[in-house]
Coordinates of C-alpha atoms in Angstrom, one line a residue:
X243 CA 35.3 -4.2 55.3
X244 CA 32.8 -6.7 53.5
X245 CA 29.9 -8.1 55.7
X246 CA 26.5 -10.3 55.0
X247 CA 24.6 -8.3 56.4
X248 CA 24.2 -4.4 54.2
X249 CA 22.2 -2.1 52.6
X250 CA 22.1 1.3 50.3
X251 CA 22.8 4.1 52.1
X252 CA 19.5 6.2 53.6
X253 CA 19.4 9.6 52.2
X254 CA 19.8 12.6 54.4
X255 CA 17.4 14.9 52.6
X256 CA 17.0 17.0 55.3
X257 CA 20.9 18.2 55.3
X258 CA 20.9 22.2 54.9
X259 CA 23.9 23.5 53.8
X260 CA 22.9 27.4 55.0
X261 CA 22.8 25.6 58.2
X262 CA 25.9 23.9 58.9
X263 CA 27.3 27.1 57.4
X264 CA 25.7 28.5 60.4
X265 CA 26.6 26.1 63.8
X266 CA 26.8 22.4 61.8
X267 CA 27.5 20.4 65.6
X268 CA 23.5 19.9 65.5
X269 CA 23.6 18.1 61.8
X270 CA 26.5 16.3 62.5
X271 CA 24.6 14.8 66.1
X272 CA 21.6 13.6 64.3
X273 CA 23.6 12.1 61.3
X274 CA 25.7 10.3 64.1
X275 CA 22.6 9.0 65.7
X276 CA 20.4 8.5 62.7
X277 CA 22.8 7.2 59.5
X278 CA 26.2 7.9 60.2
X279 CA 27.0 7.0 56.2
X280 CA 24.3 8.6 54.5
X281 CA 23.5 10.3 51.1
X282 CA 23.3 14.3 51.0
X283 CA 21.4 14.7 48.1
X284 CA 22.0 18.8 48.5
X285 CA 25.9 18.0 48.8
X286 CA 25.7 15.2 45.9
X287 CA 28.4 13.2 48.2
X288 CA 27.9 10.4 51.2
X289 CA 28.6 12.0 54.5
X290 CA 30.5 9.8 56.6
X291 CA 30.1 11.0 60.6
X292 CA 31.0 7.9 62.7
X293 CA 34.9 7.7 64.2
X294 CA 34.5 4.1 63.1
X295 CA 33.7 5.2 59.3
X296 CA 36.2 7.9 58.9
X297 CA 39.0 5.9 60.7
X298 CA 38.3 3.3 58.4
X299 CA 38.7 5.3 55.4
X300 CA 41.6 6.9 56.3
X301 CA 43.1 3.2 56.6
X302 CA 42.3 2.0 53.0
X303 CA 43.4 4.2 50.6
X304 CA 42.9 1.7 47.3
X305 CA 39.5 1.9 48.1
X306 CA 39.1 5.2 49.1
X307 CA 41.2 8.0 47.0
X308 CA 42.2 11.2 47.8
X309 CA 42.4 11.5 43.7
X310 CA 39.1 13.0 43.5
X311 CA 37.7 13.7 40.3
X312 CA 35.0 15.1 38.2
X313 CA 32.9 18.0 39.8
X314 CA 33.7 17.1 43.3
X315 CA 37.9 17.9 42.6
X316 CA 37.3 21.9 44.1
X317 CA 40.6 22.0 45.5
X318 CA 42.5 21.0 41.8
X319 CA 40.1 24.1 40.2
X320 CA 41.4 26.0 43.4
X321 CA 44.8 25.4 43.1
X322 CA 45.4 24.9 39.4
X323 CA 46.5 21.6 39.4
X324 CA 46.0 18.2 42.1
X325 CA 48.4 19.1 45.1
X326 CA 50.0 16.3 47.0
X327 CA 46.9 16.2 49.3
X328 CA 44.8 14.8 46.4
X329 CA 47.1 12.1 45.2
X330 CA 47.6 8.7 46.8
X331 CA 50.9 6.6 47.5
X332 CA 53.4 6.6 45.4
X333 CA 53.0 10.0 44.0
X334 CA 51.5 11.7 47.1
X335 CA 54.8 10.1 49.2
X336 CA 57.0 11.4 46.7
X337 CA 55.8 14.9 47.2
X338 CA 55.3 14.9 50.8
X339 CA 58.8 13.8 51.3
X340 CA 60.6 16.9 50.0
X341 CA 59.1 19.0 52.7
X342 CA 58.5 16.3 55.7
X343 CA 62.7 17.3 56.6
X344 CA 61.3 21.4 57.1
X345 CA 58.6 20.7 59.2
X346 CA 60.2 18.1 61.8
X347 CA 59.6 18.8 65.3
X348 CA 63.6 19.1 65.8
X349 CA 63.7 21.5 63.0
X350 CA 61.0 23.7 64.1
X351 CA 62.2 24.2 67.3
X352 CA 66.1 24.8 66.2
X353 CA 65.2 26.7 63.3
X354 CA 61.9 28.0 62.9
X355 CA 60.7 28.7 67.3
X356 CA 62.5 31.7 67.3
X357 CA 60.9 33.0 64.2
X358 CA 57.1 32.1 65.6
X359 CA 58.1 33.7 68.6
X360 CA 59.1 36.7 67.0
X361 CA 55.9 37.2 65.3
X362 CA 53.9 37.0 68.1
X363 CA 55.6 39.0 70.1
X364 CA 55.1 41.4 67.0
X365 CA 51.2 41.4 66.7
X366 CA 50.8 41.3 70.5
X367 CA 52.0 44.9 70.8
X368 CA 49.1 45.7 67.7
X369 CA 46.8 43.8 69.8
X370 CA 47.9 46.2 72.9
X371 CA 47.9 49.1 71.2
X372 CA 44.1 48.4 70.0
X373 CA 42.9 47.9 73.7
X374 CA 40.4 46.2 75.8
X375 CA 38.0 48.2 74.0
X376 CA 38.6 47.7 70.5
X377 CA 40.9 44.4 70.3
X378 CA 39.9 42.1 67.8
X379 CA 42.1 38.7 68.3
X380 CA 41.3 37.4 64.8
X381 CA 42.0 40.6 63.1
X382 CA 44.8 42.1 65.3
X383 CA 46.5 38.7 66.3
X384 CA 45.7 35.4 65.2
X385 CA 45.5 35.8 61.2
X386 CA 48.7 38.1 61.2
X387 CA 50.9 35.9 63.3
X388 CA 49.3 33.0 61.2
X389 CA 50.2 34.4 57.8
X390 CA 53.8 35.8 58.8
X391 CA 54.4 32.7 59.9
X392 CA 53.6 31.3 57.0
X393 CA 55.3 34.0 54.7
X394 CA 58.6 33.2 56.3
X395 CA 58.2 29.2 56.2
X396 CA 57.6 29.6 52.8
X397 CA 60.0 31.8 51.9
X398 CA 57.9 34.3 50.5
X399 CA 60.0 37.7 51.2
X400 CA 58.4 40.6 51.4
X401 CA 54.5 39.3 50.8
X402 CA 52.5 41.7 53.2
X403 CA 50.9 40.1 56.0
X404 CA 47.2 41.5 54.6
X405 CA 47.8 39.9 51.1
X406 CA 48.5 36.1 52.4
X407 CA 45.5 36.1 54.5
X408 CA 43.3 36.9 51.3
X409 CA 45.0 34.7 49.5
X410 CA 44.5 31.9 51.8
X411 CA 40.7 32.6 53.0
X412 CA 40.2 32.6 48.3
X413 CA 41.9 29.3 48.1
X414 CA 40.1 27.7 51.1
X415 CA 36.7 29.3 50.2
X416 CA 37.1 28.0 46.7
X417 CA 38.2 24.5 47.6
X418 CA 34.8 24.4 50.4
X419 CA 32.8 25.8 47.4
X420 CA 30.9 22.0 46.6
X421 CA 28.2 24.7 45.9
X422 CA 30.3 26.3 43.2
X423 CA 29.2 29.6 43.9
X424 CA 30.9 31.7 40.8
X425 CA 31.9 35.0 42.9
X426 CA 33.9 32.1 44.8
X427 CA 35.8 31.6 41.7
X428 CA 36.2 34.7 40.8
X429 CA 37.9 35.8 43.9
X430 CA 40.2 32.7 43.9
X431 CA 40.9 33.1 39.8
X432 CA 42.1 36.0 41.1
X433 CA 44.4 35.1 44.2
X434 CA 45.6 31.9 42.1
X435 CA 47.1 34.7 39.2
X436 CA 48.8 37.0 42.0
X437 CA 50.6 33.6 43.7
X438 CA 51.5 32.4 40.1
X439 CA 53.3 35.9 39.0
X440 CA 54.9 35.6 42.1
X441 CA 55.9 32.2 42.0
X442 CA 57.1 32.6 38.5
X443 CA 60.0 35.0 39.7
X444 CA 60.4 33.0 43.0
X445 CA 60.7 29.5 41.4
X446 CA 63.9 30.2 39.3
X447 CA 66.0 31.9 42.1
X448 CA 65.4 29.3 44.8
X449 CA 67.0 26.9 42.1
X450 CA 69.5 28.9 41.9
X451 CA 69.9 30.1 45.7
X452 CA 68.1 27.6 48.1
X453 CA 67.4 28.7 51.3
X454 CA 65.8 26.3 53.8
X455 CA 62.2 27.1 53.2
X456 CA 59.5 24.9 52.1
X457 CA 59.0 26.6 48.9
X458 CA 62.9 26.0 48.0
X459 CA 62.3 22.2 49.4
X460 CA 59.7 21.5 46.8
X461 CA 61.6 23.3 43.9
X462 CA 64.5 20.9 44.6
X463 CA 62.6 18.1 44.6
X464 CA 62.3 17.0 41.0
X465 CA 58.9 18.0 41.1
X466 CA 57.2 20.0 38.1
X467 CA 57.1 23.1 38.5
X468 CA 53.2 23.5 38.4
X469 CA 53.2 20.8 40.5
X470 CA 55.5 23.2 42.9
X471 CA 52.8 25.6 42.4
X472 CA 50.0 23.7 43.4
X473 CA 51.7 22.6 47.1
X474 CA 52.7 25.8 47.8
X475 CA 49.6 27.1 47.4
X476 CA 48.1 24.0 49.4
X477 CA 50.0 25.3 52.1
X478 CA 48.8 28.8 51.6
X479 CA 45.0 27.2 52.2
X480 CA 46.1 25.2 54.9
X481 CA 49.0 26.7 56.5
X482 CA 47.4 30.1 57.6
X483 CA 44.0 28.9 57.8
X484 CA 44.0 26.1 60.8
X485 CA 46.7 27.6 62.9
X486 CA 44.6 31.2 62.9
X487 CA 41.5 29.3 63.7
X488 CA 42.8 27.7 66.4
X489 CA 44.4 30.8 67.9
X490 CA 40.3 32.3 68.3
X491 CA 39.1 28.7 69.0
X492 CA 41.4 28.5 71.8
X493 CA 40.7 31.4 73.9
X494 CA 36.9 31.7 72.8
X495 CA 36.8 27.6 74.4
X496 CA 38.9 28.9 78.0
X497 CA 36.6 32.2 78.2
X498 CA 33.6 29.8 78.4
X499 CA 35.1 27.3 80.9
X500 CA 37.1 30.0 82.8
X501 CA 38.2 26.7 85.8
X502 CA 40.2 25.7 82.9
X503 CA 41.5 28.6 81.9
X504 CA 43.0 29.1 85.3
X505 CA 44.1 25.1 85.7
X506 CA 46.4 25.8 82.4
X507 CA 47.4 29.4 83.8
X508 CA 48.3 27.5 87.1
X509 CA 50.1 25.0 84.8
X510 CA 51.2 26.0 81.9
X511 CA 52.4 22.4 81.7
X512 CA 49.4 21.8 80.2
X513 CA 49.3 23.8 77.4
X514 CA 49.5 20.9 74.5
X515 CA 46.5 19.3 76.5
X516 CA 44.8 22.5 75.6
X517 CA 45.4 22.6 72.3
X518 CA 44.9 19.4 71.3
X519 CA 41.3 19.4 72.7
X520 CA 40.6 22.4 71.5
X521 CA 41.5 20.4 67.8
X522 CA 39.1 17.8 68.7
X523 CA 36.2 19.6 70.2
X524 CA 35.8 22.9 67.3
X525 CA 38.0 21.1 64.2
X526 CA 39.4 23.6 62.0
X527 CA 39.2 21.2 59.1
X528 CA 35.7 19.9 59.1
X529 CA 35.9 17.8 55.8
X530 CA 37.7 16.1 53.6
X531 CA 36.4 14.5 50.1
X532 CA 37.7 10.7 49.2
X533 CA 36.3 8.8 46.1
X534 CA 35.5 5.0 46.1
X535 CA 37.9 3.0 43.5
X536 CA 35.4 0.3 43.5
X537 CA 32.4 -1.2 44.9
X538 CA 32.9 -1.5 48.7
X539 CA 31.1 -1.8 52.2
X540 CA 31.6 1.0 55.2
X541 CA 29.9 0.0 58.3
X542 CA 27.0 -2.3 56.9
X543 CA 26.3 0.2 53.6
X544 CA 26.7 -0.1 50.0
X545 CA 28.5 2.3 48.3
X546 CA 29.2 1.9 44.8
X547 CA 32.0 2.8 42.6
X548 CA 33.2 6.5 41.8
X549 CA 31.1 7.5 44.9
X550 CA 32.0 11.1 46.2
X551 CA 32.7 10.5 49.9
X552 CA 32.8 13.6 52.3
X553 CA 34.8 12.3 55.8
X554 CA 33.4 14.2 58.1
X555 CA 35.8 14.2 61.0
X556 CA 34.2 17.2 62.6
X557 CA 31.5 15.1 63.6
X558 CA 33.9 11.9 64.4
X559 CA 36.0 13.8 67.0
X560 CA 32.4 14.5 68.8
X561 CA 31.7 10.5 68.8
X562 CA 30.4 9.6 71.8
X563 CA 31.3 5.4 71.7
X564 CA 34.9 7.1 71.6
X565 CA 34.8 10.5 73.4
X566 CA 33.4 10.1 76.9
X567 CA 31.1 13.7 77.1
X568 CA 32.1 14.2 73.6
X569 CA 30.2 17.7 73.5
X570 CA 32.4 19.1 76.2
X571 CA 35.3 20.5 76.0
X572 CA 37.9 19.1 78.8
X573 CA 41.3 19.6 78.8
X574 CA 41.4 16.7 81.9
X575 CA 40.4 14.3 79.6
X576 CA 42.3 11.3 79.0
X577 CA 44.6 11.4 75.7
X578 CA 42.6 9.7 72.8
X579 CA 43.6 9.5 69.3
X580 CA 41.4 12.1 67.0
X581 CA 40.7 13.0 64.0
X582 CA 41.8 16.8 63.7
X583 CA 44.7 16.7 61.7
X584 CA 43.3 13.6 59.5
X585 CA 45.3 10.2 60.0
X586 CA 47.6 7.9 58.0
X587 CA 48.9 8.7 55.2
X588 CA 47.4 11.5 54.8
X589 CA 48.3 13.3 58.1
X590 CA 48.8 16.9 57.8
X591 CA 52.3 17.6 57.3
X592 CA 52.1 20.8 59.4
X593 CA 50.6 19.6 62.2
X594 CA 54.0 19.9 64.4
X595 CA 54.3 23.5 62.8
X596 CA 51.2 24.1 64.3
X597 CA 51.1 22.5 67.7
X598 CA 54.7 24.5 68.3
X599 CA 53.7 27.9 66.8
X600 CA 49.9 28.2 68.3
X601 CA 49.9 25.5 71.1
X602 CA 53.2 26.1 72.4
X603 CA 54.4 30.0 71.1
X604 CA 51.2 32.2 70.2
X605 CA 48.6 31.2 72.5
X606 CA 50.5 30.7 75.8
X607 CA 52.3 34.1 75.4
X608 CA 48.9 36.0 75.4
X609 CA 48.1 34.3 78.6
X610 CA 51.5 34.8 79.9
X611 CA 51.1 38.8 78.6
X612 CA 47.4 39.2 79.4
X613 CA 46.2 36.7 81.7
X614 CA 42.9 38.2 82.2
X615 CA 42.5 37.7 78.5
X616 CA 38.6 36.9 77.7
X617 CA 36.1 37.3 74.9
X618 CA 34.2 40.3 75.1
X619 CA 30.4 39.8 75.3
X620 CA 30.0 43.9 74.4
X621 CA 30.8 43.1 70.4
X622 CA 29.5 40.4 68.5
X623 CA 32.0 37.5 67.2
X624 CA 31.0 35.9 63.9
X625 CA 31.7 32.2 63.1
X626 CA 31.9 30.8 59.3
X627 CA 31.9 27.8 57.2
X628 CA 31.9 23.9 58.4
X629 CA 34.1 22.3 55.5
X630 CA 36.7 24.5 57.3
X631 CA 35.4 26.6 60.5
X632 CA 36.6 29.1 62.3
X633 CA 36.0 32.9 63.7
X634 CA 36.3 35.5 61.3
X635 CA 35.6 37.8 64.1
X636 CA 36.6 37.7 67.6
X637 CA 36.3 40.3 69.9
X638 CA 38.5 40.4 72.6
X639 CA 39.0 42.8 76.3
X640 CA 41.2 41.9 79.3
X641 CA 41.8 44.3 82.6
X642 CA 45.1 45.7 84.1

């Protein structure tokens, strides 16, 4: 990673946060074309944009931590402690491996398919009963199959469906909140006390009584218990989150390129294809933070040591030196590596929970239900956020 030829990085100072809370494709283009490792100066962090750059990263973990620290650590004051997503190998291998055996494709399909499927079929008959009129696919589909989903893979009996969304959108708001907004806190103070109480009653049975889930996984372990805590509530964050997003940014991507939607409904075949470039082209997980151990090089600029490092692979999976039409979303396009679900060591562990449950379960049974399924242009959708993005409101109508 060392060359003769490098400089400090150039300072963005005309990143806006308000607006890549708003649509941040635009930033991410001109930091691409312009300094595709630059410094934020309204982030405090470098921005890395480039395929090249975060591939890189993701490939040399002594140099670049997940360990955060200092003020940049938002998901350890989210959480109440570093989950296994901010530690590096050993200890992050050691934690990942007690619940890499519950989320194995073969396992997910013996065990947990029928479960998925069960849920969807659930919250399609809400999203029925709402009508073409009145449907709202975030609301009355995608989070509740999302969370129940995520209830039951957790093991989390009788958590309403309504109280593990909230819970997820506080943890995930408070570990995006790099602009430590305190009404952010508060609200995920406040989710991070229910979770606890109810992990405190939870925690001693499943030692007691295991039963399959990840929850009982990690309590088996040998793990602390607050380190228990802290990945179960990672996957609370994550593990409603992403698959709900993708749910909306699925559909809301085939209502605007309505040839494709009827290429997949002609072939449902090509329903992965689907949702893997819908992963690449609106990435549910914009960013993640790394920290540099030491002094180091990333294409041809200097950063130093302890420098906060956002990878921003929401802008890498639009690369054009990678993506042919990167800015288009093409389910014909030929299979690339990307970015979506990270890389390396630090691949998300649920991203086979995901591409089975959404990809494979909830989104091809709407089609299959209500093929003329569409957005509806009548009511206004709302998009949010850019360290994770997604629609918090999606209206939807269909005909027949």
């Amino acid at each position: 990673m060392t060359t003769t030829s490098t400089a400090a990085a150039p300072t963005a100072d005309w990143v806006d946060p308000a607006a890549l809370m708003i649509d941040p494709y635009p930033t991410y283009r001109r930091l691409r074309d312009e300094c595709p490792v630059a410094w934020v100066p309204a982030l405090s962090r470098y921005l890395v944009t480039s395929f090249a750059g975060c591939r890189a990263i993701e490939e040399d973990q002594e140099t670049f931590s997940a360990a955060v620290s200092g003020g940049g650590a938002t998901m350890a004051r989210a959480l109440g402690a570093q989950p296994m997503l901010r530690k590096d190998d050993p200890e992050h291998a050691h934690e990942r491996g007690a619940i890499n055996p519950a989320l194995r494709p073969k396992t997910l399909r013996e065990r947990w398919a029928p479960v998925f499927e069960r849920n969807a079929r659930t919250h399609l008959e809400v999203l029925r009963e709402r009508g073409p009129d009145d449907a709202d696919l975030n609301r009355d589909y995608a989070a509740p199959v999302a969370s129940q989903n995520l209830v039951d893979l957790l093991g989390l009996k009788g958590t309403h469906v309504e109280d593990m969304r909230r819970w997820s959108h506080a943890f995930i708001a408070g570990t995006g909140n790099l602009l430590d907004d305190p009404g952010i806190w508060r609200r995920c103070d406040a989710a991070r006390d229910e979770v606890d109480a109810l992990l405190g009653e939870l925690l001693p049975h499943l030692r007691e009584h295991p039963d399959g889930s990840i929850t009982s996984a990690l309590v088996h372990s040998g793990l602390p218990l607050a380190q228990v805590s802290a990945n179960v509530k990672l996957t609370i964050a994550g593990g409603m989150n992403e698959p709900q997003h993708m749910v909306t940014n699925v559909v809301w991507a085939l209502s605007r390129h309505p040839d494709q939607r009827e290429l997949v409904l002609g072939d449902p075949t090509r329903w992965p294809a689907v949702f893997d470039e819908a992963v690449r082209w609106l990435s549910p997980i914009g960013m993640y933070p790394r920290e540099t151990t030491r002094e180091t090089v990333l294409r041809d600029v200097l950063l130093p040591t302890g420098a906060p490092v956002g990878v921003v692979v929401g802008a890498a999976n639009r690369d054009t030196t990678v993506f042919e039409h990167a800015e288009s979303f093409d389910i014909t396009r030929p299979r690339r590596p990307h970015l979506g679900f990270g890389s390396g060591t630090h691949l998300c562990a649920g991203h086979w929970a995901a591409r089975i449950a959404i990809g494979e379960i909830a989104v091809p049974l709407l089609y299959t239900e209500l093929p003329s399924l569409r957005t509806d242009p009548r009511r206004s959708e709302s998009w949010d956020g850019w360290v994770f993005r997604g629609l918090t409101a999606l209206p939807v109508t269909w005909s027949g």
